[in-house]
Phi, psi and omega in degrees: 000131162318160182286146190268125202252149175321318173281329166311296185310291187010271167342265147347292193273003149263329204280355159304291226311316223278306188272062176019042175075345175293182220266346184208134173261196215255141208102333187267151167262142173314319178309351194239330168329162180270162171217142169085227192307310174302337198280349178270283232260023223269313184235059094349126144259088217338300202284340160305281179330315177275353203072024190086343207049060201284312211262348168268354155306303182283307172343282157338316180077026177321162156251347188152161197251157170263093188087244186218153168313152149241144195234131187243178152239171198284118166131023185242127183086171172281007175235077192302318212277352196246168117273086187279144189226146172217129190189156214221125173245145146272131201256182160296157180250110167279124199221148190200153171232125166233082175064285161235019189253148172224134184252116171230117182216139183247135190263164194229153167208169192220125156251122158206135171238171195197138183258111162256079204263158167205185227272016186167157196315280178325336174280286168347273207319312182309293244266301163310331134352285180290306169324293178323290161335295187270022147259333169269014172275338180021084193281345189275359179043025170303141167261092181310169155186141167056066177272134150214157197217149205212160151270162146244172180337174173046183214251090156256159118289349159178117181232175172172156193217146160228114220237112168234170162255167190218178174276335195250310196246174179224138180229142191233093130293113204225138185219153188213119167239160198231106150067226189260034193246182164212165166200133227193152182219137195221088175257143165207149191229157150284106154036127141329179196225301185330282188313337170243036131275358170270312178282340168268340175209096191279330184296346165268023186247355230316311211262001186245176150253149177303301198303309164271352174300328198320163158220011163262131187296029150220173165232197180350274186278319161016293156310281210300304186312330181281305179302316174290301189235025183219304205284330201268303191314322174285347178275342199282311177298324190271345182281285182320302177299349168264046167216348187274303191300330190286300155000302185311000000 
């Protein structure tokens, strides 16, 4: 089967809804039926797949989602080609008085991931491929700095993470694909806020440090280490054993 084009997912992952998920719905030919990873995880919804993003929220130190998840399926969102999840956090807020200025500021994060199966190993590679590609075309013109890049933890067949600064934000791209799925993860965060009121004026700090001013229970690298060898490998087991069990 050809590589599945957006309008194609669509298609497709309405007329699964339409057929109650069986393998091939009305109208459809076997020849036309989904096939390999897609024909399990096809009407997946992205925020299932993250768990809501519960476990990047305690990571985080959320505070609370700023508005609602939006958890989508494929041929659904701006990434049609994913079942996709997104949400916007409020972090801790760091607050101070200097004689009569009073100071506040609350940090924020933006998550957003996608489960992609497709109909066979080649189509998966292409995809991963591509993914890669425009993050590193960074068509969005962000201004990086101090950029590295890793695999990640557990059993790929091809992964990478990508991790810069900003003057402002810190950004984490991370994609990992298994056989004929892809899967990615996208965080960005604000600065501390502690930690850069120390760092714009130390001289109202004398007795303190950025480290101790922080107000997020993680820093950088932390993050990254936890997403990269701990949260994508365990979302890949739990991806797997519910595609084994739905499978049957």
């Amino acid at each position: 089967m050809s590589r599945r084009t957006r309008g194609t997912a669509a298609a497709i992952a309405a007329a699964l809804a339409l057929a109650g998920c069986s393998a091939s719905g009305p109208g459809e030919t076997e020849a036309d039926a989904p096939s390999g990873s897609y024909a399990v995880m096809g009407n997946w919804l992205g925020c299932e797949v993250f768990g809501d993003f519960a476990d990047l929220q305690a990571q985080l130190g959320a505070t609370g989602v700023d508005g609602e998840l939006q958890s989508t399926p494929i041929g659904e969102g701006i990434d049609a080609e994913s079942a996709g999840c997104a949400g916007l956090f409020d972090l801790a807020t760091f607050e101070d008085v200097q004689g009569s200025f009073e100071y506040s500021v609350t940090g924020d994060a933006a998550a957003r991931g996608g489960l992609a199966p497709w109909n066979d190993e080649a189509e998966a590679e292409a995809n991963f491929a591509d993914r890669v590609a425009q993050r590193r075309e960074n068509a969005a013109g962000i201004a990086y700095t101090g950029e590295t890049e890793g695999e990640l933890g557990g059993d790929w067949d091809e992964s990478l993470y990508i991790a810069a600064d900003t003057d402002e934000r810190f950004y984490i791209d991370a994609y990992g694909r298994k056989g004929d799925w892809v899967v990615y993860l996208s965080v960005d965060f604000l600065h501390d806020p502690g930690v850069g009121a120390y760092e714009s004026a130390p001289e109202f700090y004398p007795d303190s440090s950025a480290e101790a001013m922080a107000v997020y229970p993680f820093t950088t690298e932390s993050l990254v280490a936890w997403i990269t060898g701990e949260h994508l490998p365990q979302i890949q087991t739990d991806i797997l054993q519910r595609a084994e069990s739905e499978g049957q």
